[in-house]
């Protein structure tokens, strides 16, 4: 079994804890680990730690483990845990804060969701709106599943639900500037 | 009654029947929708996973465009709606954040207009009585599961619309249209948003649970109010059936399509010809039953 020095982890991670708490508005010590969040989480089957586990890791100062966990990436942000939490902890916001903190360090907890999100955002930066066909192409290539959902293509085309060409907004320079300014402020809008 | 209208990206492609039927029933009920010119994607569901400021700035540009006209925004997508509500809350709570957002989008944004769902405006503004008065062809004998998903009702501190665990707005609408709304436990369960696409192994199971519970409750179809929910339940239904070796064949309607049909429009006029699970046989049998009755 892995040995961990908790007192050391806690003291060295003070700055990290403060940033996570400020970004999420969550006071980590408020959670008393009842587990209602994980019990009601519709995506928990795909998670390694689950929401209760993540907040426990953070309470113990094991930030690196939390950032390398797939849980914040699998979280769909459905807000069920937040609504049911008896301590009113905004867990989805906490997941967001952990994920964004990990992004800043180049840590990826789940490659597939990460690739999808990035492809989606790149498309918005280019066209102002997402272009599904190119997002799926990029996602399939970068995740090594070249034929994924390929059968949906013709059925979607037949129903007029897949645009071959992107829908571009006229004032695209305005969108590009939004991305650039967020980056200039230290944001992660890669 | 005039509102700014933000269709959002899905309504241009995968959910074009939602766009079509929303405009149709709004016009029918005397609600004027002014489409925001040159609107951009709000960034859901990816931006907030990556960067907080980007996630606020993208929908803020849309809000600023509506604010120029002094109009509240009607939004058909739950994810867009939720992101706009997050912006409204952020600027209400912090003047500093409001200024930062203005700086990033290079537009004036005071936070004076509000995003509302199509469902909210039609049911709470137009009103169920006015809707009932327009029903020419009641959805008699149709047992329907009203499915709200997550982001219209959660978290209530930003949505302030109906109950987060047991909302009834759409159930009441179904009844007003002459159908029967079945009670069921998964009405606000999450469809997985982008997970059925990005992590099929996790996401398909989420869709399966929803289809399964609706069928167990005796519903012959599901009614949705969100393009992402619809995409996952309708387009991915065959895939779910194959993965779980179970047949559902449950048509998935937008509530606006059912309103149009009940108001007397043909299924084609209501936009019902582009679904993956064909809803026409079910509608036709319901209409026949009513006529022979």
Short mmCIF file of C-alpha atoms in Angstrom, two decimals:
data_model
loop_
_atom_site.label_atom_id
_atom_site.label_comp_id
_atom_site.label_asym_id
_atom_site.label_seq_id
_atom_site.Cartn_x
_atom_site.Cartn_y
_atom_site.Cartn_z
CA UNK A 1 0.00 0.00 0.00
CA UNK A 2 1.17 3.50 -0.85
CA UNK A 3 2.37 5.58 2.10
CA UNK A 4 1.50 9.25 2.22
CA UNK A 5 2.63 11.96 4.57
CA UNK A 6 -0.54 13.90 5.16
CA UNK A 7 0.89 16.68 7.32
CA UNK A 8 3.49 17.40 4.67
CA UNK A 9 0.90 17.33 1.89
CA UNK A 10 -1.30 19.76 3.79
CA UNK A 11 1.37 22.32 4.55
CA UNK A 12 2.91 22.32 1.07
CA UNK A 13 -0.48 22.65 -0.59
CA UNK A 14 -1.75 25.69 1.31
CA UNK A 15 -1.55 28.00 -1.70
CA UNK A 16 -3.32 25.45 -3.91
CA UNK A 17 -6.10 25.05 -1.37
CA UNK A 18 -6.64 28.79 -1.20
CA UNK A 19 -6.84 29.07 -4.98
CA UNK A 20 -9.28 26.18 -5.31
CA UNK A 21 -11.47 27.57 -2.52
CA UNK A 22 -11.45 31.06 -4.03
CA UNK A 23 -12.24 29.81 -7.55
CA UNK A 24 -15.07 27.53 -6.45
CA UNK A 25 -16.41 29.43 -3.47
CA UNK A 26 -16.34 26.12 -1.58
CA UNK A 27 -14.88 25.79 1.91
CA UNK A 28 -13.47 22.28 1.80
CA UNK A 29 -13.81 21.63 5.52
CA UNK A 30 -17.58 22.07 5.36
CA UNK A 31 -18.00 18.62 3.76
CA UNK A 32 -18.69 15.89 6.33
CA UNK A 33 -18.42 13.07 3.79
CA UNK A 34 -21.99 11.79 3.87
CA UNK A 35 -21.63 10.58 0.27
CA UNK A 36 -25.00 11.77 -0.96
CA UNK A 37 -23.22 13.36 -3.95
CA UNK A 38 -21.71 10.11 -5.21
CA UNK A 39 -24.89 8.17 -4.42
CA UNK A 40 -26.94 10.40 -6.71
CA UNK A 41 -24.29 10.98 -9.40
CA UNK A 42 -25.58 9.61 -12.72
CA UNK A 43 -22.04 9.41 -14.15
CA UNK A 44 -20.31 7.83 -11.13
CA UNK A 45 -20.01 4.46 -12.88
CA UNK A 46 -17.32 5.95 -15.11
CA UNK A 47 -15.43 7.73 -12.33
CA UNK A 48 -12.41 6.53 -10.36
CA UNK A 49 -13.02 8.47 -7.11
CA UNK A 50 -16.45 10.01 -7.54
CA UNK A 51 -17.37 13.43 -6.11
CA UNK A 52 -17.15 12.46 -2.42
CA UNK A 53 -13.72 10.96 -3.06
CA UNK A 54 -12.45 14.09 -4.79
CA UNK A 55 -13.43 16.41 -1.97
CA UNK A 56 -11.80 13.99 0.51
CA UNK A 57 -8.55 14.06 -1.48
CA UNK A 58 -8.66 17.86 -1.41
CA UNK A 59 -9.38 17.91 2.34
CA UNK A 60 -6.32 15.72 2.88
CA UNK A 61 -4.13 17.94 0.71
CA UNK A 62 -3.69 15.31 -1.99
CA UNK A 63 -4.18 17.83 -4.79
CA UNK A 64 -2.05 16.08 -7.39
CA UNK A 65 -4.18 12.93 -7.05
CA UNK A 66 -7.35 14.96 -7.42
CA UNK A 67 -6.07 16.62 -10.58
CA UNK A 68 -4.97 13.31 -12.09
CA UNK A 69 -8.32 11.69 -11.32
CA UNK A 70 -10.77 11.29 -14.20
CA UNK A 71 -13.69 12.36 -11.96
CA UNK A 72 -13.63 16.12 -12.74
CA UNK A 73 -13.57 15.30 -16.48
CA UNK A 74 -16.39 12.76 -16.39
CA UNK A 75 -18.57 15.13 -14.33
CA UNK A 76 -21.31 16.33 -16.70
CA UNK A 77 -22.12 19.31 -14.49
CA UNK A 78 -25.73 18.17 -14.01
CA UNK A 79 -25.92 19.80 -10.55
CA UNK A 80 -27.70 16.88 -8.87
CA UNK A 81 -25.06 16.66 -6.12
CA UNK A 82 -25.22 20.41 -5.47
CA UNK A 83 -29.01 20.38 -5.11
CA UNK A 84 -28.92 17.45 -2.69
CA UNK A 85 -25.88 18.39 -0.59
CA UNK A 86 -26.91 18.92 3.05
CA UNK A 87 -23.92 21.25 3.43
CA UNK A 88 -24.78 23.29 0.33
CA UNK A 89 -21.44 22.58 -1.33
CA UNK A 90 -21.24 23.62 -4.99
CA UNK A 91 -19.55 20.42 -6.11
CA UNK A 92 -19.82 21.10 -9.88
CA UNK A 93 -18.03 24.40 -9.32
CA UNK A 94 -15.37 22.58 -7.32
CA UNK A 95 -14.95 20.04 -10.14
CA UNK A 96 -14.60 22.96 -12.54
CA UNK A 97 -11.95 24.58 -10.36
CA UNK A 98 -9.92 21.34 -10.13
CA UNK A 99 -10.17 20.76 -13.87
CA UNK A 100 -9.15 24.32 -14.71
CA UNK A 101 -6.26 24.13 -12.25
CA UNK A 102 -5.17 20.86 -13.90
CA UNK A 103 -5.48 22.42 -17.39
CA UNK A 104 -3.16 25.21 -16.28
CA UNK A 105 -0.55 22.57 -15.40
CA UNK A 106 -1.09 20.55 -18.56
CA UNK A 107 -2.60 17.65 -16.58
CA UNK A 108 -5.33 15.72 -18.36
CA UNK A 109 -7.51 13.47 -16.22
CA UNK A 110 -9.48 12.01 -19.12
CA UNK A 111 -8.14 12.30 -22.63
CA UNK A 112 -11.37 11.75 -24.57
CA UNK A 113 -13.43 14.45 -22.87
CA UNK A 114 -10.44 16.81 -22.95
CA UNK A 115 -9.92 16.33 -26.71
CA UNK A 116 -13.63 16.85 -27.33
CA UNK A 117 -13.79 20.09 -25.32
CA UNK A 118 -10.68 21.51 -27.00
CA UNK A 119 -11.94 20.64 -30.49
CA UNK A 120 -15.28 22.26 -29.65
CA UNK A 121 -13.63 25.48 -28.45
CA UNK A 122 -11.24 25.65 -31.40
CA UNK A 123 -14.25 25.49 -33.68
CA UNK A 124 -15.95 28.37 -31.85
CA UNK A 125 -12.78 30.45 -32.07
CA UNK A 126 -12.56 29.84 -35.83
CA UNK A 127 -16.19 30.24 -36.83
CA UNK A 128 -18.03 31.75 -33.86
CA UNK A 129 -20.17 28.62 -33.75
CA UNK A 130 -19.22 24.95 -33.49
CA UNK A 131 -19.01 22.91 -36.68
CA UNK A 132 -19.98 19.37 -35.68
CA UNK A 133 -18.44 17.61 -38.68
CA UNK A 134 -14.97 19.03 -38.12
CA UNK A 135 -15.19 18.61 -34.32
CA UNK A 136 -16.04 14.93 -34.71
CA UNK A 137 -13.29 14.49 -37.32
CA UNK A 138 -10.71 16.02 -35.02
CA UNK A 139 -12.02 14.08 -32.01
CA UNK A 140 -11.93 10.75 -33.87
CA UNK A 141 -8.41 11.33 -35.18
CA UNK A 142 -6.91 12.51 -31.90
CA UNK A 143 -8.51 9.73 -29.85
CA UNK A 144 -7.60 6.99 -32.34
CA UNK A 145 -11.20 6.00 -33.16
CA UNK A 146 -11.35 6.92 -36.86
CA UNK A 147 -14.70 5.25 -37.50
CA UNK A 148 -16.58 6.31 -34.38
CA UNK A 149 -20.16 7.42 -35.12
CA UNK A 150 -19.34 7.27 -38.81
CA UNK A 151 -22.67 5.56 -39.45
CA UNK A 152 -24.60 8.52 -38.03
CA UNK A 153 -23.17 10.81 -40.72
CA UNK A 154 -25.36 9.78 -43.69
CA UNK A 155 -28.50 9.50 -41.51
CA UNK A 156 -27.88 13.00 -40.15
CA UNK A 157 -27.20 14.38 -43.62
CA UNK A 158 -30.40 12.84 -44.95
CA UNK A 159 -32.33 14.67 -42.22
CA UNK A 160 -30.54 17.93 -42.83
CA UNK A 161 -28.98 17.69 -39.37
CA UNK A 162 -25.33 17.81 -40.38
CA UNK A 163 -23.84 20.84 -42.04
CA UNK A 164 -20.95 20.11 -44.37
CA UNK A 165 -19.85 23.72 -44.22
CA UNK A 166 -19.53 25.62 -40.95
CA UNK A 167 -22.00 28.34 -40.03
CA UNK A 168 -19.73 31.38 -39.63
CA UNK A 169 -20.70 34.54 -37.85
CA UNK A 170 -19.96 37.81 -39.65
CA UNK A 171 -18.17 39.49 -36.82
CA UNK A 172 -15.71 36.66 -36.23
CA UNK A 173 -12.90 39.06 -35.32
CA UNK A 174 -14.90 39.97 -32.21
CA UNK A 175 -14.88 36.33 -31.09
CA UNK A 176 -11.20 35.88 -31.84
CA UNK A 177 -10.50 38.97 -29.71
CA UNK A 178 -12.53 37.50 -26.82
CA UNK A 179 -10.34 34.40 -26.88
CA UNK A 180 -7.17 36.53 -27.16
CA UNK A 181 -8.12 38.76 -24.23
CA UNK A 182 -8.97 35.77 -22.04
CA UNK A 183 -5.52 34.37 -22.84
CA UNK A 184 -3.89 37.70 -22.09
CA UNK A 185 -5.51 37.56 -18.66
CA UNK A 186 -3.83 34.22 -18.07
CA UNK A 187 -6.83 32.15 -19.13
CA UNK A 188 -6.62 28.70 -20.59
CA UNK A 189 -8.48 29.38 -23.84
CA UNK A 190 -5.99 27.45 -25.95
CA UNK B 1 -45.17 40.32 -26.26
CA UNK B 2 -41.69 40.63 -27.75
CA UNK B 3 -38.50 38.83 -26.84
CA UNK B 4 -34.99 38.50 -28.18
CA UNK B 5 -34.50 34.98 -29.48
CA UNK B 6 -31.24 33.06 -29.15
CA UNK B 7 -31.63 29.79 -31.06
CA UNK B 8 -28.15 28.50 -30.18
CA UNK B 9 -26.02 26.25 -32.35
CA UNK B 10 -27.91 22.96 -32.07
CA UNK B 11 -31.07 24.57 -33.44
CA UNK B 12 -29.32 25.22 -36.75
CA UNK B 13 -28.53 21.55 -37.30
CA UNK B 14 -29.36 18.61 -35.01
CA UNK B 15 -32.39 20.33 -33.48
CA UNK B 16 -33.76 22.24 -36.46
CA UNK B 17 -37.25 20.86 -35.79
CA UNK B 18 -37.13 22.47 -32.34
CA UNK B 19 -36.28 25.83 -33.90
CA UNK B 20 -39.03 25.42 -36.46
CA UNK B 21 -41.73 24.39 -33.98
CA UNK B 22 -40.71 27.05 -31.44
CA UNK B 23 -41.10 29.82 -34.02
CA UNK B 24 -44.37 28.27 -35.21
CA UNK B 25 -46.10 28.06 -31.83
CA UNK B 26 -44.70 31.42 -30.69
CA UNK B 27 -46.21 33.06 -33.77
CA UNK B 28 -49.46 31.16 -33.23
CA UNK B 29 -49.67 32.46 -29.67
CA UNK B 30 -48.75 36.03 -30.57
CA UNK B 31 -45.24 36.01 -29.13
CA UNK B 32 -42.82 37.97 -31.29
CA UNK B 33 -39.31 36.51 -31.45
CA UNK B 34 -36.54 38.81 -32.63
CA UNK B 35 -33.52 36.69 -33.52
CA UNK B 36 -30.36 38.23 -32.14
CA UNK B 37 -28.29 39.18 -35.20
CA UNK B 38 -24.91 37.51 -35.63
CA UNK B 39 -25.16 35.58 -32.37
CA UNK B 40 -22.23 33.40 -31.32
CA UNK B 41 -22.02 30.06 -29.54
CA UNK B 42 -22.34 30.38 -25.76
CA UNK B 43 -19.47 27.91 -25.24
CA UNK B 44 -21.53 25.26 -23.45
CA UNK B 45 -20.72 22.59 -22.57
CA UNK B 46 -16.98 22.98 -23.16
CA UNK B 47 -15.89 26.49 -22.13
CA UNK B 48 -16.68 26.24 -18.43
CA UNK B 49 -14.74 22.99 -18.25
CA UNK B 50 -11.62 24.79 -19.42
CA UNK B 51 -11.73 28.43 -18.38
CA UNK B 52 -13.96 30.47 -16.10
CA UNK B 53 -13.57 33.83 -17.88
CA UNK B 54 -14.11 32.40 -21.34
CA UNK B 55 -17.24 30.65 -20.07
CA UNK B 56 -18.64 34.00 -18.90
CA UNK B 57 -17.48 36.11 -21.86
CA UNK B 58 -19.02 34.06 -24.69
CA UNK B 59 -22.64 34.14 -23.43
CA UNK B 60 -22.12 37.72 -22.18
CA UNK B 61 -21.70 38.93 -25.78
CA UNK B 62 -25.12 37.47 -26.59
CA UNK B 63 -26.67 39.04 -23.49
CA UNK B 64 -25.10 42.39 -24.40
CA UNK B 65 -26.63 42.23 -27.90
CA UNK B 66 -30.11 41.68 -26.41
CA UNK B 67 -29.52 44.38 -23.83
CA UNK B 68 -28.92 46.92 -26.62
CA UNK B 69 -32.58 46.34 -27.57
CA UNK B 70 -33.76 46.17 -23.97
CA UNK B 71 -35.26 42.73 -24.51
CA UNK B 72 -35.25 39.63 -22.32
CA UNK B 73 -33.92 36.59 -24.16
CA UNK B 74 -35.89 33.46 -24.90
CA UNK B 75 -33.62 30.41 -25.00
CA UNK B 76 -34.60 26.92 -26.22
CA UNK B 77 -31.47 25.07 -25.00
CA UNK B 78 -31.00 24.21 -21.33
CA UNK B 79 -27.21 24.41 -21.54
CA UNK B 80 -27.20 27.87 -23.18
CA UNK B 81 -29.79 29.01 -20.65
CA UNK B 82 -27.74 27.80 -17.72
CA UNK B 83 -24.57 29.52 -18.97
CA UNK B 84 -26.45 32.79 -19.43
CA UNK B 85 -27.89 32.50 -15.94
CA UNK B 86 -24.35 31.96 -14.64
CA UNK B 87 -23.28 35.24 -16.26
CA UNK B 88 -26.27 37.09 -14.80
CA UNK B 89 -25.39 35.80 -11.34
CA UNK B 90 -21.67 36.59 -11.70
CA UNK B 91 -22.29 40.24 -12.62
CA UNK B 92 -25.00 40.64 -9.99
CA UNK B 93 -22.55 39.52 -7.34
CA UNK B 94 -19.47 41.35 -8.52
CA UNK B 95 -19.15 44.77 -10.11
CA UNK B 96 -15.49 43.99 -10.74
CA UNK B 97 -16.44 40.90 -12.75
CA UNK B 98 -18.96 42.92 -14.74
CA UNK B 99 -16.23 45.37 -15.70
CA UNK B 100 -13.84 42.56 -16.61
CA UNK B 101 -16.48 41.02 -18.85
CA UNK B 102 -17.17 44.37 -20.55
CA UNK B 103 -13.46 44.74 -21.15
CA UNK B 104 -13.17 41.26 -22.68
CA UNK B 105 -16.21 41.52 -24.94
CA UNK B 106 -15.59 45.22 -25.71
CA UNK B 107 -19.28 45.95 -25.33
CA UNK B 108 -21.42 47.59 -22.75
CA UNK B 109 -23.09 45.03 -20.49
CA UNK B 110 -25.03 46.12 -17.41
CA UNK B 111 -26.77 42.85 -16.63
CA UNK B 112 -30.21 44.39 -17.08
CA UNK B 113 -31.85 41.70 -19.25
CA UNK B 114 -32.73 38.18 -18.27
CA UNK B 115 -32.62 34.81 -20.06
CA UNK B 116 -35.83 32.78 -19.95
CA UNK B 117 -36.67 29.36 -21.29
CA UNK B 118 -39.16 28.89 -24.11
CA UNK B 119 -41.10 26.66 -21.72
CA UNK B 120 -41.24 29.34 -19.02
CA UNK B 121 -42.38 32.09 -21.40
CA UNK B 122 -45.06 30.01 -23.11
CA UNK B 123 -46.48 28.46 -19.95
CA UNK B 124 -46.03 31.26 -17.42
CA UNK B 125 -46.27 34.33 -19.64
CA UNK B 126 -48.75 33.28 -22.33
CA UNK B 127 -50.45 30.97 -19.84
CA UNK B 128 -51.96 27.50 -19.87
CA UNK B 129 -55.50 28.81 -20.30
CA UNK B 130 -54.59 30.63 -23.54
CA UNK B 131 -52.77 27.52 -24.73
CA UNK B 132 -55.76 25.31 -23.92
CA UNK B 133 -57.99 27.65 -25.90
CA UNK B 134 -55.94 26.93 -29.03
CA UNK B 135 -56.16 23.12 -28.80
CA UNK B 136 -58.09 21.79 -31.80
CA UNK B 137 -56.78 18.25 -31.77
CA UNK B 138 -56.21 16.99 -28.21
CA UNK B 139 -53.46 14.41 -27.73
CA UNK B 140 -56.06 12.01 -26.40
CA UNK B 141 -54.83 8.69 -25.09
CA UNK B 142 -51.14 9.57 -25.31
CA UNK B 143 -49.23 8.64 -22.16
CA UNK B 144 -46.16 10.83 -22.13
CA UNK B 145 -43.13 11.12 -19.88
CA UNK B 146 -42.20 14.78 -19.41
CA UNK B 147 -38.41 14.87 -19.29
CA UNK B 148 -36.75 18.06 -18.06
CA UNK B 149 -33.13 17.00 -17.71
CA UNK B 150 -30.77 18.98 -15.51
CA UNK B 151 -30.11 22.53 -16.47
CA UNK B 152 -33.56 24.10 -16.70
CA UNK B 153 -34.15 23.46 -13.04
CA UNK B 154 -30.70 23.17 -11.47
CA UNK B 155 -29.19 24.73 -9.55
CA UNK B 156 -32.29 26.60 -8.35
CA UNK B 157 -30.17 29.51 -7.07
CA UNK B 158 -29.56 30.52 -10.68
CA UNK B 159 -32.49 29.03 -12.61
CA UNK B 160 -35.33 29.92 -10.23
CA UNK B 161 -37.69 27.93 -12.41
CA UNK B 162 -39.81 25.08 -11.07
CA UNK B 163 -38.78 22.38 -8.58
CA UNK B 164 -35.26 20.90 -9.02
CA UNK B 165 -36.36 17.32 -8.24
CA UNK B 166 -40.00 17.15 -9.32
CA UNK B 167 -40.81 19.92 -11.79
CA UNK B 168 -44.38 19.95 -13.14
CA UNK B 169 -44.49 22.74 -15.76
CA UNK B 170 -44.25 20.41 -18.75
CA UNK B 171 -46.51 17.80 -17.13
CA UNK B 172 -49.21 20.45 -16.83
CA UNK B 173 -48.64 21.43 -20.45
CA UNK B 174 -49.07 17.81 -21.58
CA UNK B 175 -52.37 17.64 -19.69
CA UNK B 176 -53.48 20.98 -21.19
CA UNK B 177 -52.85 19.55 -24.65
CA UNK B 178 -55.14 16.62 -23.81
CA UNK B 179 -52.43 14.02 -23.18
CA UNK B 180 -51.63 12.10 -20.02
CA UNK B 181 -48.41 12.90 -18.15
CA UNK B 182 -47.13 9.80 -16.35
CA UNK B 183 -45.42 10.17 -12.98
CA UNK B 184 -41.86 8.81 -13.22
CA UNK B 185 -38.65 9.09 -11.24
CA UNK B 186 -36.13 10.11 -13.93
CA UNK B 187 -37.62 13.39 -15.11
CA UNK B 188 -34.60 15.42 -14.01
CA UNK B 189 -31.89 12.78 -14.42
CA UNK B 190 -28.96 13.85 -16.62
CA UNK B 191 -28.76 12.61 -20.25
CA UNK B 192 -24.97 12.91 -20.12
CA UNK B 193 -24.70 16.05 -22.31
CA UNK B 194 -21.54 15.45 -24.36
CA UNK B 195 -20.65 12.18 -22.59
CA UNK B 196 -22.60 9.90 -24.98
CA UNK B 197 -20.39 11.41 -27.69
CA UNK B 198 -17.05 11.89 -25.93
CA UNK B 199 -17.25 8.93 -23.51
CA UNK B 200 -19.75 6.58 -25.11
CA UNK B 201 -18.98 3.86 -22.54
CA UNK B 202 -20.29 6.07 -19.72
CA UNK B 203 -22.88 8.16 -21.55
CA UNK B 204 -24.94 5.44 -23.23
CA UNK B 205 -25.75 3.93 -19.85
CA UNK B 206 -27.16 7.26 -18.70
CA UNK B 207 -29.42 7.45 -21.74
CA UNK B 208 -30.45 3.81 -21.24
CA UNK B 209 -31.65 4.45 -17.68
CA UNK B 210 -33.88 7.31 -18.82
CA UNK B 211 -35.46 5.35 -21.69
CA UNK B 212 -35.94 2.33 -19.43
CA UNK B 213 -37.66 4.25 -16.61
CA UNK B 214 -39.96 6.09 -19.02
CA UNK B 215 -41.05 2.81 -20.54
CA UNK B 216 -41.53 1.19 -17.13
CA UNK B 217 -43.78 4.09 -16.16
CA UNK B 218 -46.01 3.23 -19.10
CA UNK B 219 -45.06 6.13 -21.37
CA UNK B 220 -45.33 5.63 -25.13
CA UNK B 221 -43.07 8.61 -25.81
CA UNK B 222 -40.88 11.17 -24.05
CA UNK B 223 -41.31 14.95 -24.22
CA UNK B 224 -38.17 17.08 -24.00
CA UNK B 225 -37.37 20.76 -23.78
CA UNK B 226 -33.66 20.64 -24.67
CA UNK B 227 -31.81 19.91 -27.93
CA UNK B 228 -29.02 17.98 -26.20
CA UNK B 229 -31.46 15.74 -24.32
CA UNK B 230 -33.29 15.15 -27.60
CA UNK B 231 -30.14 14.29 -29.51
CA UNK B 232 -29.06 11.77 -26.91
CA UNK B 233 -32.48 10.14 -26.48
CA UNK B 234 -33.48 10.15 -30.16
CA UNK B 235 -30.37 9.86 -32.31
CA UNK B 236 -28.56 7.53 -29.93
CA UNK B 237 -31.57 5.34 -29.14
CA UNK B 238 -30.67 2.65 -31.70
CA UNK B 239 -27.12 2.54 -30.35
CA UNK B 240 -28.44 2.20 -26.78
CA UNK B 241 -30.80 -0.58 -27.87
CA UNK B 242 -27.89 -2.45 -29.46
CA UNK B 243 -25.61 -1.94 -26.45
CA UNK B 244 -28.18 -3.08 -23.89
CA UNK B 245 -30.03 -5.62 -26.02
CA UNK B 246 -33.39 -4.05 -25.32
CA UNK B 247 -35.92 -2.51 -27.64
CA UNK B 248 -37.57 0.80 -26.79
CA UNK B 249 -38.78 2.42 -29.97
CA UNK B 250 -39.81 5.46 -27.93
CA UNK B 251 -40.45 8.59 -30.00
CA UNK B 252 -38.87 11.69 -28.48
CA UNK B 253 -40.83 14.90 -28.96
CA UNK B 254 -40.04 18.52 -28.34
CA UNK B 255 -42.90 20.02 -26.34
CA UNK B 256 -43.25 22.67 -29.04
CA UNK B 257 -43.90 19.98 -31.67
CA UNK B 258 -46.72 18.53 -29.59
CA UNK B 259 -48.18 21.98 -29.10
CA UNK B 260 -48.16 22.52 -32.87
CA UNK B 261 -49.88 19.17 -33.50
CA UNK B 262 -52.50 19.87 -30.85
CA UNK B 263 -53.08 23.33 -32.34
CA UNK B 264 -54.06 21.60 -35.57
CA UNK B 265 -50.86 21.75 -37.64
CA UNK B 266 -49.98 18.61 -39.59
CA UNK B 267 -47.05 16.54 -38.29
CA UNK B 268 -45.08 17.74 -41.30
CA UNK B 269 -45.85 21.38 -40.54
CA UNK B 270 -44.80 20.71 -36.94
CA UNK B 271 -41.40 19.50 -38.19
CA UNK B 272 -41.87 15.88 -37.15
CA UNK B 273 -40.33 14.29 -40.24
CA UNK B 274 -36.67 14.52 -39.26
CA UNK B 275 -36.58 12.41 -36.11
CA UNK B 276 -34.52 9.23 -35.87
CA UNK B 277 -37.24 7.30 -34.02
CA UNK B 278 -40.21 7.89 -36.28
CA UNK B 279 -43.03 9.47 -34.22
CA UNK B 280 -45.61 9.52 -37.04
CA UNK B 281 -47.19 6.05 -36.51
CA UNK B 282 -47.84 6.86 -32.85
CA UNK B 283 -49.38 10.24 -33.65
CA UNK B 284 -51.49 8.83 -36.44
CA UNK B 285 -52.88 6.05 -34.26
CA UNK B 286 -53.71 8.59 -31.57
CA UNK B 287 -55.50 10.83 -34.06
CA UNK B 288 -57.43 7.87 -35.50
CA UNK B 289 -58.50 6.73 -32.06
CA UNK B 290 -59.81 10.17 -31.33
CA UNK B 291 -61.75 10.34 -34.58
CA UNK B 292 -63.38 6.92 -34.13
CA UNK B 293 -64.21 7.68 -30.51
#
